CSV table of C-alpha atoms and ligand atoms in Angstrom, one decimal:
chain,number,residue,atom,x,y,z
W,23,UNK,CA,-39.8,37.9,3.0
W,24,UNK,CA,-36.0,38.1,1.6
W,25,UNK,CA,-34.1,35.7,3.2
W,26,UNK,CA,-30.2,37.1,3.8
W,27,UNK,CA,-27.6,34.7,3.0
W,28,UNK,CA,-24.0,35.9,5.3
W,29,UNK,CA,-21.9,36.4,2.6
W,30,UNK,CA,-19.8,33.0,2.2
W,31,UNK,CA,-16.6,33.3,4.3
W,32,UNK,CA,-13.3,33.0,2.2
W,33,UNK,CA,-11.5,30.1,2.5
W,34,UNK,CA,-8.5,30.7,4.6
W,35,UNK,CA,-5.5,29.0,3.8
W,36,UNK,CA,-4.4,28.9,7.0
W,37,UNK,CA,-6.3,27.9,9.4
W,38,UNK,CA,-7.4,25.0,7.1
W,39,UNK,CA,-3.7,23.8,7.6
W,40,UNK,CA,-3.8,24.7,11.1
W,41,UNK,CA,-7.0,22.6,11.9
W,42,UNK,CA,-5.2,19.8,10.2
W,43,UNK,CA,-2.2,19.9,12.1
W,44,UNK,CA,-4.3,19.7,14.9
W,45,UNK,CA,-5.0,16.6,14.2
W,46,UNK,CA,-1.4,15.9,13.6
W,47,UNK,CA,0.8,13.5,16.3
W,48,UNK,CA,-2.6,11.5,17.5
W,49,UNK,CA,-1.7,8.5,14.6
W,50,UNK,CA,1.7,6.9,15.5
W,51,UNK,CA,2.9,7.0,12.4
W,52,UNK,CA,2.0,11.1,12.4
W,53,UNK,CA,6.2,11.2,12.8
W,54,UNK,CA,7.0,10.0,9.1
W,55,UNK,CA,4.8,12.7,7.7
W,56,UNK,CA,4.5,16.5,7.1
W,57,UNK,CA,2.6,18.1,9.8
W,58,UNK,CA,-1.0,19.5,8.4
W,59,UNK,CA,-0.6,17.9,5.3
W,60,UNK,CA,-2.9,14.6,5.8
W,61,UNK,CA,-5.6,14.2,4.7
W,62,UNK,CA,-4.1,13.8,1.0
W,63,UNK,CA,-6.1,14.6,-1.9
W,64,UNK,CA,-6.3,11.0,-3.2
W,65,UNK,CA,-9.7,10.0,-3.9
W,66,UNK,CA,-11.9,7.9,-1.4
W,67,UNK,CA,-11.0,4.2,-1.7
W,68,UNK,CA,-7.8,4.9,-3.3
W,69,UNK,CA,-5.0,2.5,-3.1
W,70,UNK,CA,-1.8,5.1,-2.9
W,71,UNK,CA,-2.4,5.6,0.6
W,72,UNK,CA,-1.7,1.7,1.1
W,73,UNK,CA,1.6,1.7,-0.6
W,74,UNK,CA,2.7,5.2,1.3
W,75,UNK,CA,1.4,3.7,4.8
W,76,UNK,CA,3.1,0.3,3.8
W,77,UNK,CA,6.5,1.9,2.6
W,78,UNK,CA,6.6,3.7,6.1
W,79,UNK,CA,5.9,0.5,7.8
W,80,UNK,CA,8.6,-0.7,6.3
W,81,UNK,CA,10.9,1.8,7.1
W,82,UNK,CA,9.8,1.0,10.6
W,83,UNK,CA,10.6,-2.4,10.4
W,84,UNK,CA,14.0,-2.2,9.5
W,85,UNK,CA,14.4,1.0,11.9
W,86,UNK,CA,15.4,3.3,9.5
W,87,UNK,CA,15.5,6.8,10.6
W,88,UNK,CA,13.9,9.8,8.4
W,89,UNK,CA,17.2,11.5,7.5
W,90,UNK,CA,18.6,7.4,6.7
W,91,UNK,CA,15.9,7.6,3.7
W,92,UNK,CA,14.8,9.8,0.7
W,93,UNK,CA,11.9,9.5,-1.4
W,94,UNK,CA,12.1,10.7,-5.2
W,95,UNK,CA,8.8,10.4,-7.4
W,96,UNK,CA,8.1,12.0,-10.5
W,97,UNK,CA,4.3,13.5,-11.7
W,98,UNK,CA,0.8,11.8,-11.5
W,99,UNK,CA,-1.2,10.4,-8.5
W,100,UNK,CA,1.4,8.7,-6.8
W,101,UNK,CA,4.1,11.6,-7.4
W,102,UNK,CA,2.4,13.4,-4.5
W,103,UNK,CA,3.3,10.9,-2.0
W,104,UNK,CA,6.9,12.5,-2.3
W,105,UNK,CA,4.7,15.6,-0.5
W,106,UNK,CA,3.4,13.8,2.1
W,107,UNK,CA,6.8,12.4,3.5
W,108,UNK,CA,8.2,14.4,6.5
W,109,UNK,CA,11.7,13.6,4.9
W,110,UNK,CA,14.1,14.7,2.4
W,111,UNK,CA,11.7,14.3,-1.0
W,112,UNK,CA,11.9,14.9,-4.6
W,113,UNK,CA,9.2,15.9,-6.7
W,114,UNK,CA,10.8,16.0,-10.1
W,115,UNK,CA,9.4,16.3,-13.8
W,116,UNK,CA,7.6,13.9,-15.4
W,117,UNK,CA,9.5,10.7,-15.6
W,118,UNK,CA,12.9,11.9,-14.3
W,119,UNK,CA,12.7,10.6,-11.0
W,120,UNK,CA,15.4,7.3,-12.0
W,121,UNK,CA,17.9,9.9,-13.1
W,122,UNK,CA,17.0,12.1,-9.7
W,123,UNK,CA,17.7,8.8,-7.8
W,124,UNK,CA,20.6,7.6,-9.6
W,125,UNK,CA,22.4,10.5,-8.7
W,126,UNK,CA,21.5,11.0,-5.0
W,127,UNK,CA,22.2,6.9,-4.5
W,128,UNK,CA,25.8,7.7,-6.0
W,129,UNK,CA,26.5,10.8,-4.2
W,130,UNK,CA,25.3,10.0,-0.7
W,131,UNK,CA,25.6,6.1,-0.8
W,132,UNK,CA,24.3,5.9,2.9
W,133,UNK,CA,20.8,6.8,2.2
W,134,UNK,CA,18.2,4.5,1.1
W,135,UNK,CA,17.1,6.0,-2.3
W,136,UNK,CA,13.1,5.1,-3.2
W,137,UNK,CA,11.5,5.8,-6.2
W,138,UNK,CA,7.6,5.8,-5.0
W,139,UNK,CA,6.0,6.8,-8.9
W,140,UNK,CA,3.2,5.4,-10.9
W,141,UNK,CA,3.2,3.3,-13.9
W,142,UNK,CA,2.6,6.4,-16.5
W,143,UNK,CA,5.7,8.1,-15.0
W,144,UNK,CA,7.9,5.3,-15.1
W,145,UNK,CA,7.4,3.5,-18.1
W,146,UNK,CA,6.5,5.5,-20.7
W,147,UNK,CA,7.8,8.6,-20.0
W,148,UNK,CA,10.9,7.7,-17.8
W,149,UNK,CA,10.6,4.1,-19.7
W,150,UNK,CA,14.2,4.6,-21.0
W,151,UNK,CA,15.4,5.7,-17.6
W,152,UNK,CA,14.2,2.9,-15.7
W,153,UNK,CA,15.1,0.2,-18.2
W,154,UNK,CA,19.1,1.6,-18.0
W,155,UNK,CA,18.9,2.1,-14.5
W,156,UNK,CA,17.8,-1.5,-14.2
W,157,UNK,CA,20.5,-2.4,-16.1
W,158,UNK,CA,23.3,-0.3,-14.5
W,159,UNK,CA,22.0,-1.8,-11.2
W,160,UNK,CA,21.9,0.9,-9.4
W,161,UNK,CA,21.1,0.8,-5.9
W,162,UNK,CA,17.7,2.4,-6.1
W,163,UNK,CA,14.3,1.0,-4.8
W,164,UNK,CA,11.5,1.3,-6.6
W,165,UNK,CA,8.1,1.1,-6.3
W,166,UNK,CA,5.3,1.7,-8.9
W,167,UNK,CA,2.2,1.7,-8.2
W,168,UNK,CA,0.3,0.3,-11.7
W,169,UNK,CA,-3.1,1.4,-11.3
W,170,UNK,CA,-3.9,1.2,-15.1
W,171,UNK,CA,-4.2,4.2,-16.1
W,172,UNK,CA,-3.2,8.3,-15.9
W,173,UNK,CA,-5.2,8.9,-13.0
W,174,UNK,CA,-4.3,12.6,-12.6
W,175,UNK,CA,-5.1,13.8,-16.2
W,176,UNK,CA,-8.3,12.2,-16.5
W,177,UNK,CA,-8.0,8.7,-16.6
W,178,UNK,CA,-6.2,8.4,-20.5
W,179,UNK,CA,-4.9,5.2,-21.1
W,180,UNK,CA,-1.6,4.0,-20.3
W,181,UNK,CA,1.2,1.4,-21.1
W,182,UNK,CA,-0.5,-0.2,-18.7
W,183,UNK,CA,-4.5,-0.3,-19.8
W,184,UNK,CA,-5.4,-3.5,-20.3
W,185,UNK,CA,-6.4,-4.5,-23.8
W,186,UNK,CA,-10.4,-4.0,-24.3
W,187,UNK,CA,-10.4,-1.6,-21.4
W,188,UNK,CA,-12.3,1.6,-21.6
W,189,UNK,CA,-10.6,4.3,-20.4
W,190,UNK,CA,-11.3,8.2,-21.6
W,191,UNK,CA,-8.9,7.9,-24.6
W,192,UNK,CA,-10.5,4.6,-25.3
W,193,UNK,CA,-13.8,5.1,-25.1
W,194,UNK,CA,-14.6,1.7,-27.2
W,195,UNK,CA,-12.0,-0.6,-25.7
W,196,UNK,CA,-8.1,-0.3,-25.7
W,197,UNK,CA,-6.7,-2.2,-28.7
W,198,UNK,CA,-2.8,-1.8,-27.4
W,199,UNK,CA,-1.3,-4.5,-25.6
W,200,UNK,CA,-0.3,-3.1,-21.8
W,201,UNK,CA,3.5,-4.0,-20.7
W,202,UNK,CA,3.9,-6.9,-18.2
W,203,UNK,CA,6.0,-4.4,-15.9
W,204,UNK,CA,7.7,-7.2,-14.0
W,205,UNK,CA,8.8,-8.9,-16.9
W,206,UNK,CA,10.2,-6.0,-18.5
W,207,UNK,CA,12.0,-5.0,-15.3
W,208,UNK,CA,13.8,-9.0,-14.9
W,209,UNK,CA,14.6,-8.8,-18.4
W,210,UNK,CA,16.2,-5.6,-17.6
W,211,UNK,CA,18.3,-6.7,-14.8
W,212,UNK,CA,16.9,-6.1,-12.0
W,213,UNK,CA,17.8,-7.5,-8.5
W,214,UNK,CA,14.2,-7.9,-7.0
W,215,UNK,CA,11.7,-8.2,-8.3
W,216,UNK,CA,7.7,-8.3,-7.2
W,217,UNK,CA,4.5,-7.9,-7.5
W,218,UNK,CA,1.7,-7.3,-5.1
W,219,UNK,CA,-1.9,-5.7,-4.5
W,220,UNK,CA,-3.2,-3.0,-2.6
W,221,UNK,CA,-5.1,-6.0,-1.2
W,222,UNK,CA,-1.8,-7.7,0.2
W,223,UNK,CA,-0.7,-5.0,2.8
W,224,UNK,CA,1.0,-7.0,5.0
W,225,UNK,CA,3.2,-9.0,2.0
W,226,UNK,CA,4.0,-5.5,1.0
W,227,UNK,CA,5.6,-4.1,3.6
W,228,UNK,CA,7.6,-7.5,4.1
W,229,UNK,CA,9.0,-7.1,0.7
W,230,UNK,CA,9.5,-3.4,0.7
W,231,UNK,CA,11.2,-4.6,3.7
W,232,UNK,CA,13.4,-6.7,2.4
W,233,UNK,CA,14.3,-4.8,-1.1
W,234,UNK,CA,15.8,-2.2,1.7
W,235,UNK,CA,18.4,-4.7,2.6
W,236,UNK,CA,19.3,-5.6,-0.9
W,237,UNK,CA,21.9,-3.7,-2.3
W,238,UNK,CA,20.9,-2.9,-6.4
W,239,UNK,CA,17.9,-1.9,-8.4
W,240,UNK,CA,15.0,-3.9,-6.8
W,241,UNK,CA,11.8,-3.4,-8.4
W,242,UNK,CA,8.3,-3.9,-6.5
W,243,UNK,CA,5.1,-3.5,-8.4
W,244,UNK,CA,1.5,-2.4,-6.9
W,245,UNK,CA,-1.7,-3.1,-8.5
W,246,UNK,CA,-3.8,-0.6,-6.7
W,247,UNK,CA,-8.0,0.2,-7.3
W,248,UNK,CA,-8.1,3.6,-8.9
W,249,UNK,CA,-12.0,4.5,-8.9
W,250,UNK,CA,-12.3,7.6,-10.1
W,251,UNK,CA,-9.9,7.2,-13.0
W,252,UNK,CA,-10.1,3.6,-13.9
W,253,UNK,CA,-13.3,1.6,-11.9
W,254,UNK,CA,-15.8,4.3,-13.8
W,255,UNK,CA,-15.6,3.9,-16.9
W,256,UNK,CA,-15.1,-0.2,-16.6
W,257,UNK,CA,-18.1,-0.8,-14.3
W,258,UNK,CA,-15.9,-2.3,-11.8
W,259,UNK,CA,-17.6,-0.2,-8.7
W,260,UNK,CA,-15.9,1.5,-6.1
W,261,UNK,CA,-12.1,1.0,-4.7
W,262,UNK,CA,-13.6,-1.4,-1.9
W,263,UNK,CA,-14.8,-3.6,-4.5
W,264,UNK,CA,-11.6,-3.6,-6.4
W,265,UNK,CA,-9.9,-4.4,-3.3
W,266,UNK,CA,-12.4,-7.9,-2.9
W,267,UNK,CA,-11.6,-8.8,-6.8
W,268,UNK,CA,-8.2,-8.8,-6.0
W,269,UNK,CA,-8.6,-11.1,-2.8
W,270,UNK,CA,-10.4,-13.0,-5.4
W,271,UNK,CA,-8.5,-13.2,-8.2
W,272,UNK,CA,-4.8,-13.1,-7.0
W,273,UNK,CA,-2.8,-16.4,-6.8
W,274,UNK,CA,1.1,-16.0,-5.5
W,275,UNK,CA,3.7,-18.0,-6.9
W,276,UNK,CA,7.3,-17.0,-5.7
W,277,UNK,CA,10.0,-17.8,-7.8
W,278,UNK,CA,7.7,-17.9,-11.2
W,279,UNK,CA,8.8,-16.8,-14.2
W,280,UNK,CA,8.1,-13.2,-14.7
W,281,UNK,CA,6.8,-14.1,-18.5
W,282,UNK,CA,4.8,-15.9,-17.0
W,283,UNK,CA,3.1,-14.0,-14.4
W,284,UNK,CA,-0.2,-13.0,-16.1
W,285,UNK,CA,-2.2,-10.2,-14.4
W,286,UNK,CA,-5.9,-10.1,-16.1
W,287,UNK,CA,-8.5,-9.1,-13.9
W,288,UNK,CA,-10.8,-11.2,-15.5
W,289,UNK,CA,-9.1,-14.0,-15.1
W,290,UNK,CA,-6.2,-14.3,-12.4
W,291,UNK,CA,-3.5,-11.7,-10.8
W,292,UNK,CA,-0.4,-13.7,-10.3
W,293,UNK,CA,1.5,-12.2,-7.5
W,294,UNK,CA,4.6,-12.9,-5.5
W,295,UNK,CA,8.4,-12.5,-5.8
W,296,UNK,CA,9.7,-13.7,-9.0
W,297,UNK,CA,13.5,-12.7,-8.9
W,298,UNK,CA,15.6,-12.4,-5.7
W,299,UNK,CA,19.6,-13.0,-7.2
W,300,UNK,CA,23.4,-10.9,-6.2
W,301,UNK,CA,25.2,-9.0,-8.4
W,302,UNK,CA,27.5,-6.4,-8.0
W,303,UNK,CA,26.4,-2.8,-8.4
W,304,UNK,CA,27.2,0.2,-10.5
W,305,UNK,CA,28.8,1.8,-7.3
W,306,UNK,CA,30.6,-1.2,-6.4
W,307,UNK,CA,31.7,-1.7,-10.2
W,308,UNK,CA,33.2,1.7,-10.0
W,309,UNK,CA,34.4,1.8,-6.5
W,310,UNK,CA,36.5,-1.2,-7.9
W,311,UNK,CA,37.8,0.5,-10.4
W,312,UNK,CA,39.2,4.0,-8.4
W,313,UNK,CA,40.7,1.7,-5.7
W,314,UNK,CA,43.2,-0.2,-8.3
W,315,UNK,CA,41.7,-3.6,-8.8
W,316,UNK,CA,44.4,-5.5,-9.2
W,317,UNK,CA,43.0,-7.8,-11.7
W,318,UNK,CA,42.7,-5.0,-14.0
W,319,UNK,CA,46.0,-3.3,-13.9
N,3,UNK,CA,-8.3,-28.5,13.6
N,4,UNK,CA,-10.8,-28.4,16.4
N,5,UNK,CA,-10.3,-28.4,20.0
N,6,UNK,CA,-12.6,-31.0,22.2
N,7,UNK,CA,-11.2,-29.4,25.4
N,8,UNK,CA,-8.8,-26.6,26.8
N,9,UNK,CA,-5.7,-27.8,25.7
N,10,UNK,CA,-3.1,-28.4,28.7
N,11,UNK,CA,-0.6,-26.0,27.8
N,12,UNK,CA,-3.3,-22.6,27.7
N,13,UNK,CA,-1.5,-21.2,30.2
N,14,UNK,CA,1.6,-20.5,28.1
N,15,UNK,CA,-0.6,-18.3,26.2
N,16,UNK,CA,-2.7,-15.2,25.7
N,17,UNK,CA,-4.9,-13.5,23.5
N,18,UNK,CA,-4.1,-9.4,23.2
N,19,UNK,CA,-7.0,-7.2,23.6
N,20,UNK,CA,-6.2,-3.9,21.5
N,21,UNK,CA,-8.4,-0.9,22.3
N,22,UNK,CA,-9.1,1.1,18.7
N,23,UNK,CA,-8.1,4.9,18.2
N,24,UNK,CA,-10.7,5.6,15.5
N,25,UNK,CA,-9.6,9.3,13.6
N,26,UNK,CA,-13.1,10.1,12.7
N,27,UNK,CA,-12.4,13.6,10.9
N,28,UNK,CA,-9.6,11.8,8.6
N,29,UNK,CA,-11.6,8.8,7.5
N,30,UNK,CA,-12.9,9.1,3.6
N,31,UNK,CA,-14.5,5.8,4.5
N,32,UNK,CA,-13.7,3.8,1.9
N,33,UNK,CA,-14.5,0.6,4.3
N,34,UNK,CA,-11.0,-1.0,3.7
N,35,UNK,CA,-10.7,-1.7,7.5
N,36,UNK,CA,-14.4,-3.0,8.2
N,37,UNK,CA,-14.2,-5.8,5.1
N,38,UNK,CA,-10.9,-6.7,6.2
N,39,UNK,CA,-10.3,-6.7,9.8
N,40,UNK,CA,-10.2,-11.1,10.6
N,41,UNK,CA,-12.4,-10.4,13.8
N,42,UNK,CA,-14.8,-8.5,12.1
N,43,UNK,CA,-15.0,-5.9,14.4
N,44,UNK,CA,-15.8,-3.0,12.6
N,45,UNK,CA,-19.1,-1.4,11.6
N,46,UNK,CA,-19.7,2.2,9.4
N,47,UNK,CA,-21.3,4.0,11.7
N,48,UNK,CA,-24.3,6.4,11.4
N,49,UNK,CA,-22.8,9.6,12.2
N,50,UNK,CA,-20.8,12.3,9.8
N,51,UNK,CA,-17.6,13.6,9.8
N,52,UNK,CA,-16.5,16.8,8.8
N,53,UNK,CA,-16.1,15.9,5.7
N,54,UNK,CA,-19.2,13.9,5.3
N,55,UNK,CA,-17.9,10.7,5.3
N,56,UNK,CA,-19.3,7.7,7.7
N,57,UNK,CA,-16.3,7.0,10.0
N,58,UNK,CA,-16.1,3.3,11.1
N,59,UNK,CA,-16.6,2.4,15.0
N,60,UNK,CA,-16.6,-0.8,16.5
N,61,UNK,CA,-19.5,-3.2,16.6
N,62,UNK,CA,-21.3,-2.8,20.2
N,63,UNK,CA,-20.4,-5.7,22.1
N,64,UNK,CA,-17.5,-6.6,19.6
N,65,UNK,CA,-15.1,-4.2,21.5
N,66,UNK,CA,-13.3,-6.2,23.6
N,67,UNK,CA,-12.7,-8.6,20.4
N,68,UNK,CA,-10.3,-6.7,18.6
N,69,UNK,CA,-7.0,-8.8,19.0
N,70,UNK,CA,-4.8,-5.5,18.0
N,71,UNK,CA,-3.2,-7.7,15.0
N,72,UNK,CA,-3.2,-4.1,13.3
N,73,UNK,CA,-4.4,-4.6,10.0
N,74,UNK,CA,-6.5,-2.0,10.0
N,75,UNK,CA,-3.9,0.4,10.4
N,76,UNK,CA,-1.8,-1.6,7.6
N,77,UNK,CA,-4.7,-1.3,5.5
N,78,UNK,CA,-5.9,2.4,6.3
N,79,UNK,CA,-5.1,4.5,3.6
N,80,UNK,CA,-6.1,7.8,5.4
N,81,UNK,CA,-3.8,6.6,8.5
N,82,UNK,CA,-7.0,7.0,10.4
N,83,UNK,CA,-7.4,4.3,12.3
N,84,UNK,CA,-4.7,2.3,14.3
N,85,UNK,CA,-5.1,-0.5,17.3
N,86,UNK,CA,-2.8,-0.4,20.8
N,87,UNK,CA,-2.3,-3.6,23.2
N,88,UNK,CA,-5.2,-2.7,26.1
N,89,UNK,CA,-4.0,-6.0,28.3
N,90,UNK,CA,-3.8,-9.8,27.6
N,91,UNK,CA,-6.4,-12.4,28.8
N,92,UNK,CA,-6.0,-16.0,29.3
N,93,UNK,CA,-7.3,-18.7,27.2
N,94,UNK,CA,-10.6,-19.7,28.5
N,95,UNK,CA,-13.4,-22.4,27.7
N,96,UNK,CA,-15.2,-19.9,26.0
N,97,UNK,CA,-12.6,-18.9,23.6
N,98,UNK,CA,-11.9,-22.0,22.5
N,99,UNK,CA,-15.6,-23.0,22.4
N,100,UNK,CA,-15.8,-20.0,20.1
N,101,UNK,CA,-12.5,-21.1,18.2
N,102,UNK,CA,-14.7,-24.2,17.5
N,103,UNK,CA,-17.3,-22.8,16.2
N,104,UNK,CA,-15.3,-20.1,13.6
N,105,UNK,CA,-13.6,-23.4,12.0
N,106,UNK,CA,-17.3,-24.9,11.8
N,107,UNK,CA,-18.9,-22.1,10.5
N,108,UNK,CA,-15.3,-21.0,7.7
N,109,UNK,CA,-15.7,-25.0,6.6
N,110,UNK,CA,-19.5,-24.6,5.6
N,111,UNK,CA,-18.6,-21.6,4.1
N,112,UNK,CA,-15.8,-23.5,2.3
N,113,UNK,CA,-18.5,-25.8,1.2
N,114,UNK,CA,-21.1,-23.8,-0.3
A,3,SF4,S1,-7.5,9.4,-9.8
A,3,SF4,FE1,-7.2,7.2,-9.3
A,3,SF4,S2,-5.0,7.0,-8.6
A,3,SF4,FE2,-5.5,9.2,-8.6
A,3,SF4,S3,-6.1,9.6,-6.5
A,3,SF4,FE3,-8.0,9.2,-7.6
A,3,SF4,S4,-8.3,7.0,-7.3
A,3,SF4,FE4,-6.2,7.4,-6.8
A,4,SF4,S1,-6.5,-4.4,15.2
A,4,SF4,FE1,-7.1,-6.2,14.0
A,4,SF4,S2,-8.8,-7.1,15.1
A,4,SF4,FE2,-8.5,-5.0,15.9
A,4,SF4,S3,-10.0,-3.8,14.7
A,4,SF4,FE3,-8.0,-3.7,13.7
A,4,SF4,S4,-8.0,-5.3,12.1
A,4,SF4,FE4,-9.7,-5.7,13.6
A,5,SF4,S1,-9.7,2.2,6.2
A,5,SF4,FE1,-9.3,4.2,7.1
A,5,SF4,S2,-10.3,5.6,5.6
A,5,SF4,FE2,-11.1,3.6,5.2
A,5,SF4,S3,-13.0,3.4,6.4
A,5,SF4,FE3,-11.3,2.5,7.7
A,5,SF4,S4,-10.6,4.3,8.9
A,5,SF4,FE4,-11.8,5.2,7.2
């Protein structure tokens, strides 16, 4: 007996969205995002979809409305978020999203500019951007999310890959050392600056929180799992079991020094904020400057 | 600290009772919410989604323990899952009874 097989029904764009945003408006936070764009492609036990509900928990918390805030991010995993936000969002090119921000922070001063990109984006291809920005002080926020690795492309290695790690570039071990992103952003000049886990949701949105009322370049980083990318090839299980190594392995220490504030997963994640100082920003500077300081005349 | 009995001022306070809204179809159930909710009141359950994916749902007989702190939606990556305040109970002997025996049982696992 031939057994018929109905001919496999094409996949219609449309009423896929449409059965998503069906679904849309039950979740209270449904407001901050696009309608029949959830659920987002990141993988099961992801941590991006921490840091995007965090950031909007945030934004609720200090009662920001949608068109008060704009969200630039450049390519990779955590470049979608930018998509998911039912807001004015940037996706720009690969590591432009400082320069995107810089310019949107100057023009329309009222907003609250984040950058939400990963750690591939922003320092080492936009490395030069965020270093300058940092120094300009700017008022932009940003937040990368440091998951080790290029997720998107494959899991290759990244500034950040820690040394030994295998990764698909490095199939025997990584032999470069990774940056110590806070570090490199305080040395920079940077305002604010943190670091924090996936694991430590609710420390996350009190410091995203708080870099919104801080008027410069404040700098927050997020170590998140990433287990298709990064957990595979370094036996280190699925993103739930990431998420209890960091519960583990994470000591906070506000106010250390960001040099020293060592982040080994072997060993111990030091977490916390590490810099929280004034100084007057690149708009003030030239704000200053067109009104007639008379100090400088 | 322990209590030895229902402290005098228990009227001045209340514990919150959140009922859970539970997205199944959203869920990619990574288990974020069930390992870290404090009250441990969430469970994978046996059933699919559409996407294949256990959903969590709360432990039978935990329901009414879920004191709608909101972690879970904090934590929920998939913004599937989120708590709302059902009504506020007042401190009884019971809760404080089982108070006791939480810090009894956290301080022998401290121990081990
Ligand atoms: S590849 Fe990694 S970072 Fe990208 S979505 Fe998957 S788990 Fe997340
Ligand atoms: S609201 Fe809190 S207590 Fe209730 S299920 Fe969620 S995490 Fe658990
Ligand atoms: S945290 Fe969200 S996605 Fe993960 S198991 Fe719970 S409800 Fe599902």
């Amino acid at each position: 007996m031939i057994r018929r097989v109905p001919p496999t029904e094409p996949f219609e764009v449309e009423r896929h969205l449409s059965k998503n945003e069906a679904l849309h408006g039950i979740h209270p936070d449904d407001t901050y995002l696009k309608p029949g764009r959830i659920p987002h492609i990141w993988c099961p036990g992801c941590g991006l979809g921490v840091v995007l509900n965090a950031y909007i928990q945030a934004l609720k918390a200090r009662e920001i409305p949608q068109d008060r805030a704009s969200v630039i991010s450049g390519i990779g995993c955590t470049g979608r978020a930018a998509g998911y936000l039912n807001m004015d969002t940037y996706h720009t090119t690969h590591g432009r999203a400082i320069p995107f921000a810089t310019g949107l922070s100057l023009i329309r001063p009222e907003l609250s500019v984040t950058v939400l990109s990963g750690d591939g984006d922003l320092f080492a291809i936009g490395g030069n951007h965020l270093i300058h920005a940092a120094r300009r002080n700017v008022n932009v926020k940003v937040i990368c999310v440091n998951n080790f690795n290029y997720g998107m492309t494959g899991g290759q290695s990244a500034p950040t890959t820690p040394l030994e790690a295998r990764t698909s570039t490095t199939p025997y071990g990584n032999v470069e050392h990774p940056f110590n992103l806070v570090s490199l952003a305080a040395a920079s000049g940077a305002v604010y600056v943190a670091r924090w886990t996936a694991f430590h949701a609710r420390f996350l949105v009190e410091s995203i929180s708080e870099a919104f009322m801080k008027p410069g370049f404040t700098f927050i980083e997020v170590i998140t799992p990433c287990p298709t990318g990064y957990n595979r090839p370094n036996k280190l299980g699925a993103g739930l079991d990431m998420m209890k190594l960091f519960r583990e392995k994470s000591e906070i220490h506000h106010g250390l020094d960001p040099n020293e504030a060592e982040l080994d997963l072997k060993r111990r994640i030091v977490v916390g904020k590490f810099v929280d100082l004034e100084k007057p920003t690149f708009a003030d500077g030239y704000e200053k400057l067109m009104n007639g300081d008379p100090k400088r005349a | 600290m322990r209590f030895w009995r229902l402290p005098l001022d228990a009227k001045k306070y209340s514990i919150p009772v959140g009922e859970l809204h539970i997205i199944d179809d959203r869920c990619k159930g990574c288990g974020y919410c069930i390992e870290f909710c404090p009250n441990g009141v969430l469970v994978l359950s046996k059933k699919f989604n559409v996407k294949g994916y256990h959903p969590p749902e709360p432990l039978p007989g935990k329901e009414m323990e879920c004191v709608n702190c909101n972690l879970c939606q904090v934590i929920c990556p998939e913004f599937a899952i989120y708590s709302t305040l059902k009504f506020s109970k007042e401190l009884s002997e019971e809760d404080i009874e089982r108070y006791n025996e939480l810090v009894r049982q956290r301080r022998k696992d401290f121990h081990e």
